[in-house]
Amino acid sequence: LSLEAPGEPIEISLDKTVLASLGSGSNNLFYTVSEPGSSNKNLSQPTPVEVDVTAPVSFPRPDAPDAVNGWFNCQSNPKIWEGVRIRVNKHTAIKPGNEIRLKWIGTTGFAGGGEVIPETVKEFKDEWTDADEAVGFHMFVIPYLPCTQPLKNSAGGSASFSVWRGTVLIGESVMP
């Protein structure tokens, strides 16, 4: 601490291992300020803090419900120029209001092999809704331009996703 004016906010860093020792749930935290060798018995007002020490989840990979044996081509239905649908399936760790971040990467080889095609790399963000919860999945549509049109001659794409609750990572899908 330094010479803050009365009533000015004070930022205090907390040791994550100490917070984790509290366990998951709501905790009222407080602080006291004292000089080395002195004893200050005045405590701050308690501040409620929500602690979640759950380890990140490894989600199953998203799937492509319209792929035939893992492939899309000009005969695919719906047509690839209408977008490629990628489905994130329901999981008990995903709650309405969570943000789903789907990463799409096009490569020169099938299913993520070969070199990355930079113009195809894109992250899509959507919220998991009550409707997603009811149907059991969330559908992303990967646009033809710029994401799938450059994929030619046995090129491929891969998708992975992560789930966020505010600024907290809930988990990520297993990489392809």
Tab-separated table of C-alpha atoms in Angstrom:
chain	number	residue	atom	x	y	z
A	1	LEU	CA	0.000	0.000	0.000
A	2	SER	CA	1.094	3.554	-0.506
A	3	LEU	CA	-0.414	6.946	0.221
A	4	GLU	CA	-3.987	6.509	-1.032
A	5	ALA	CA	-6.475	9.245	-0.261
A	6	PRO	CA	-9.296	8.342	2.143
A	7	GLY	CA	-12.080	6.453	0.353
A	8	GLU	CA	-9.906	5.700	-2.690
A	9	PRO	CA	-10.030	2.084	-3.940
A	10	ILE	CA	-7.125	-0.133	-2.921
A	11	GLU	CA	-6.070	-3.020	-5.144
A	12	ILE	CA	-4.894	-6.102	-3.293
A	13	SER	CA	-3.380	-9.166	-4.966
A	14	LEU	CA	-4.511	-12.490	-3.562
A	15	ASP	CA	-2.558	-15.742	-3.604
A	16	LYS	CA	-4.558	-18.239	-5.706
A	17	THR	CA	-3.404	-21.177	-3.599
A	18	VAL	CA	-4.789	-19.498	-0.471
A	19	LEU	CA	-8.112	-18.875	-2.244
A	20	ALA	CA	-8.190	-22.497	-3.443
A	21	SER	CA	-7.733	-23.665	0.157
A	22	LEU	CA	-11.138	-22.087	0.916
A	23	GLY	CA	-12.847	-24.532	-1.458
A	24	SER	CA	-15.549	-23.712	-3.984
A	25	GLY	CA	-18.401	-21.443	-2.973
A	26	SER	CA	-19.036	-17.968	-1.632
A	27	ASN	CA	-16.613	-16.618	0.950
A	28	ASN	CA	-16.497	-13.301	2.815
A	29	LEU	CA	-12.966	-11.926	2.661
A	30	PHE	CA	-11.513	-9.040	4.648
A	31	TYR	CA	-8.110	-7.488	5.193
A	32	THR	CA	-6.178	-5.557	7.803
A	33	VAL	CA	-3.289	-3.155	7.283
A	34	SER	CA	-0.398	-3.124	9.682
A	35	GLU	CA	3.268	-2.206	9.788
A	36	PRO	CA	5.813	-4.909	10.585
A	37	GLY	CA	5.935	-5.373	14.343
A	38	SER	CA	2.622	-3.623	14.972
A	39	SER	CA	-0.819	-5.033	15.621
A	40	ASN	CA	-3.845	-3.500	13.893
A	41	LYS	CA	-7.089	-5.057	15.055
A	42	ASN	CA	-9.246	-3.034	12.614
A	43	LEU	CA	-10.627	-5.240	9.836
A	44	SER	CA	-12.059	-4.084	6.539
A	45	GLN	CA	-15.712	-4.654	5.704
A	46	PRO	CA	-16.179	-8.229	4.410
A	47	THR	CA	-16.339	-8.568	0.623
A	48	PRO	CA	-18.169	-11.594	-0.825
A	49	VAL	CA	-15.972	-13.529	-3.265
A	50	GLU	CA	-17.132	-16.506	-5.330
A	51	VAL	CA	-14.395	-19.149	-5.483
A	52	ASP	CA	-14.459	-21.957	-8.063
A	53	VAL	CA	-11.582	-24.420	-7.855
A	54	THR	CA	-13.023	-26.889	-10.342
A	55	ALA	CA	-10.415	-28.176	-12.801
A	56	PRO	CA	-11.100	-27.306	-16.458
A	57	VAL	CA	-13.178	-29.899	-18.321
A	58	SER	CA	-11.971	-31.808	-21.397
A	59	PHE	CA	-15.018	-31.699	-23.679
A	60	PRO	CA	-15.604	-34.123	-26.554
A	61	ARG	CA	-14.731	-32.697	-29.965
A	62	PRO	CA	-17.445	-30.805	-31.841
A	63	ASP	CA	-18.913	-32.683	-34.780
A	64	ALA	CA	-19.990	-31.898	-38.327
A	65	PRO	CA	-23.472	-33.395	-38.712
A	66	ASP	CA	-23.569	-32.907	-42.504
A	67	ALA	CA	-20.209	-34.532	-43.291
A	68	VAL	CA	-20.327	-37.840	-45.116
A	69	ASN	CA	-17.573	-40.127	-43.827
A	70	GLY	CA	-15.789	-37.018	-42.581
A	71	TRP	CA	-15.876	-35.238	-45.945
A	72	PHE	CA	-17.598	-32.215	-47.447
A	73	ASN	CA	-17.639	-31.631	-51.192
A	74	CYS	CA	-19.724	-29.947	-53.881
A	75	GLN	CA	-22.396	-32.654	-53.532
A	76	SER	CA	-22.759	-32.086	-49.778
A	77	ASN	CA	-26.184	-31.145	-48.458
A	78	PRO	CA	-26.512	-28.361	-47.466
A	79	LYS	CA	-24.103	-26.996	-50.060
A	80	ILE	CA	-20.724	-25.975	-48.654
A	81	TRP	CA	-21.102	-22.466	-50.076
A	82	GLU	CA	-24.108	-22.097	-47.746
A	83	GLY	CA	-21.782	-22.740	-44.797
A	84	VAL	CA	-20.434	-25.762	-42.959
A	85	ARG	CA	-22.339	-26.622	-39.798
A	86	ILE	CA	-20.298	-27.500	-36.697
A	87	ARG	CA	-22.175	-28.757	-33.647
A	88	VAL	CA	-21.141	-28.390	-30.005
A	89	ASN	CA	-23.073	-30.988	-28.029
A	90	LYS	CA	-24.580	-30.535	-24.586
A	91	HIS	CA	-22.412	-31.268	-21.559
A	92	THR	CA	-23.244	-30.953	-17.873
A	93	ALA	CA	-20.480	-28.348	-17.415
A	94	ILE	CA	-21.996	-25.987	-20.032
A	95	LYS	CA	-24.646	-23.643	-18.617
A	96	PRO	CA	-26.947	-21.085	-20.286
A	97	GLY	CA	-25.110	-17.774	-20.480
A	98	ASN	CA	-21.688	-19.398	-20.992
A	99	GLU	CA	-19.694	-18.195	-23.978
A	100	ILE	CA	-18.739	-20.857	-26.521
A	101	ARG	CA	-15.652	-20.005	-28.583
A	102	LEU	CA	-15.231	-22.181	-31.646
A	103	LYS	CA	-11.909	-22.091	-33.486
A	104	TRP	CA	-11.827	-23.121	-37.137
A	105	ILE	CA	-8.534	-23.846	-38.922
A	106	GLY	CA	-8.209	-24.803	-42.586
A	107	THR	CA	-5.161	-26.814	-43.618
A	108	THR	CA	-3.597	-28.208	-46.774
A	109	GLY	CA	-4.120	-31.764	-45.496
A	110	PHE	CA	-7.181	-33.712	-44.360
A	111	ALA	CA	-8.524	-33.162	-40.810
A	112	GLY	CA	-5.996	-30.584	-39.705
A	113	GLY	CA	-2.924	-32.163	-41.287
A	114	GLY	CA	-0.482	-30.263	-43.466
A	115	GLU	CA	0.141	-26.535	-43.363
A	116	VAL	CA	-2.325	-24.011	-41.904
A	117	ILE	CA	-4.038	-21.824	-44.518
A	118	PRO	CA	-3.876	-18.472	-42.649
A	119	GLU	CA	-6.910	-16.808	-44.253
A	120	THR	CA	-9.156	-19.645	-43.038
A	121	VAL	CA	-8.317	-19.306	-39.331
A	122	LYS	CA	-11.215	-17.759	-37.434
A	123	GLU	CA	-12.725	-17.773	-33.955
A	124	PHE	CA	-16.497	-17.620	-33.557
A	125	LYS	CA	-18.164	-16.631	-30.282
A	126	ASP	CA	-21.741	-17.389	-29.264
A	127	GLU	CA	-23.680	-17.732	-26.044
A	128	TRP	CA	-25.057	-21.097	-24.912
A	129	THR	CA	-28.771	-20.342	-24.631
A	130	ASP	CA	-31.804	-21.931	-22.995
A	131	ALA	CA	-32.794	-23.048	-26.509
A	132	ASP	CA	-29.407	-24.794	-26.921
A	133	GLU	CA	-29.942	-26.439	-23.553
A	134	ALA	CA	-33.391	-27.667	-24.645
A	135	VAL	CA	-32.242	-29.148	-27.996
A	136	GLY	CA	-28.958	-30.451	-26.610
A	137	PHE	CA	-26.488	-28.626	-28.851
A	138	HIS	CA	-25.327	-25.286	-30.261
A	139	MET	CA	-24.762	-24.967	-33.997
A	140	PHE	CA	-22.092	-22.785	-35.560
A	141	VAL	CA	-22.102	-22.111	-39.303
A	142	ILE	CA	-18.636	-21.696	-40.767
A	143	PRO	CA	-18.879	-19.247	-43.701
A	144	TYR	CA	-17.721	-20.241	-47.177
A	145	LEU	CA	-15.635	-17.071	-47.485
A	146	PRO	CA	-13.022	-16.877	-46.075
A	147	CYS	CA	-13.085	-20.159	-44.149
A	148	THR	CA	-13.906	-23.044	-46.500
A	149	GLN	CA	-13.571	-21.721	-50.067
A	150	PRO	CA	-9.722	-21.905	-49.972
A	151	LEU	CA	-9.858	-25.620	-49.042
A	152	LYS	CA	-9.097	-27.480	-52.281
A	153	ASN	CA	-7.427	-30.705	-53.402
A	154	SER	CA	-7.976	-32.811	-50.261
A	155	ALA	CA	-7.459	-29.863	-47.922
A	156	GLY	CA	-9.294	-30.039	-44.643
A	157	GLY	CA	-10.552	-28.123	-41.689
A	158	SER	CA	-10.674	-28.749	-38.001
A	159	ALA	CA	-12.738	-27.256	-35.230
A	160	SER	CA	-12.186	-27.039	-31.489
A	161	PHE	CA	-14.004	-25.071	-28.818
A	162	SER	CA	-13.672	-23.642	-25.353
A	163	VAL	CA	-16.339	-22.657	-22.830
A	164	TRP	CA	-16.087	-19.496	-20.739
A	165	ARG	CA	-18.139	-18.302	-17.768
A	166	GLY	CA	-17.228	-14.621	-17.660
A	167	THR	CA	-13.427	-14.582	-17.517
A	168	VAL	CA	-13.153	-18.158	-16.213
A	169	LEU	CA	-12.236	-20.973	-18.592
A	170	ILE	CA	-14.608	-23.885	-17.919
A	171	GLY	CA	-12.939	-26.249	-20.359
A	172	GLU	CA	-11.790	-27.017	-23.878
A	173	SER	CA	-12.553	-29.713	-26.416
A	174	VAL	CA	-10.068	-32.445	-27.099
A	175	MET	CA	-7.915	-31.440	-30.062
A	176	PRO	CA	-8.509	-33.311	-33.305
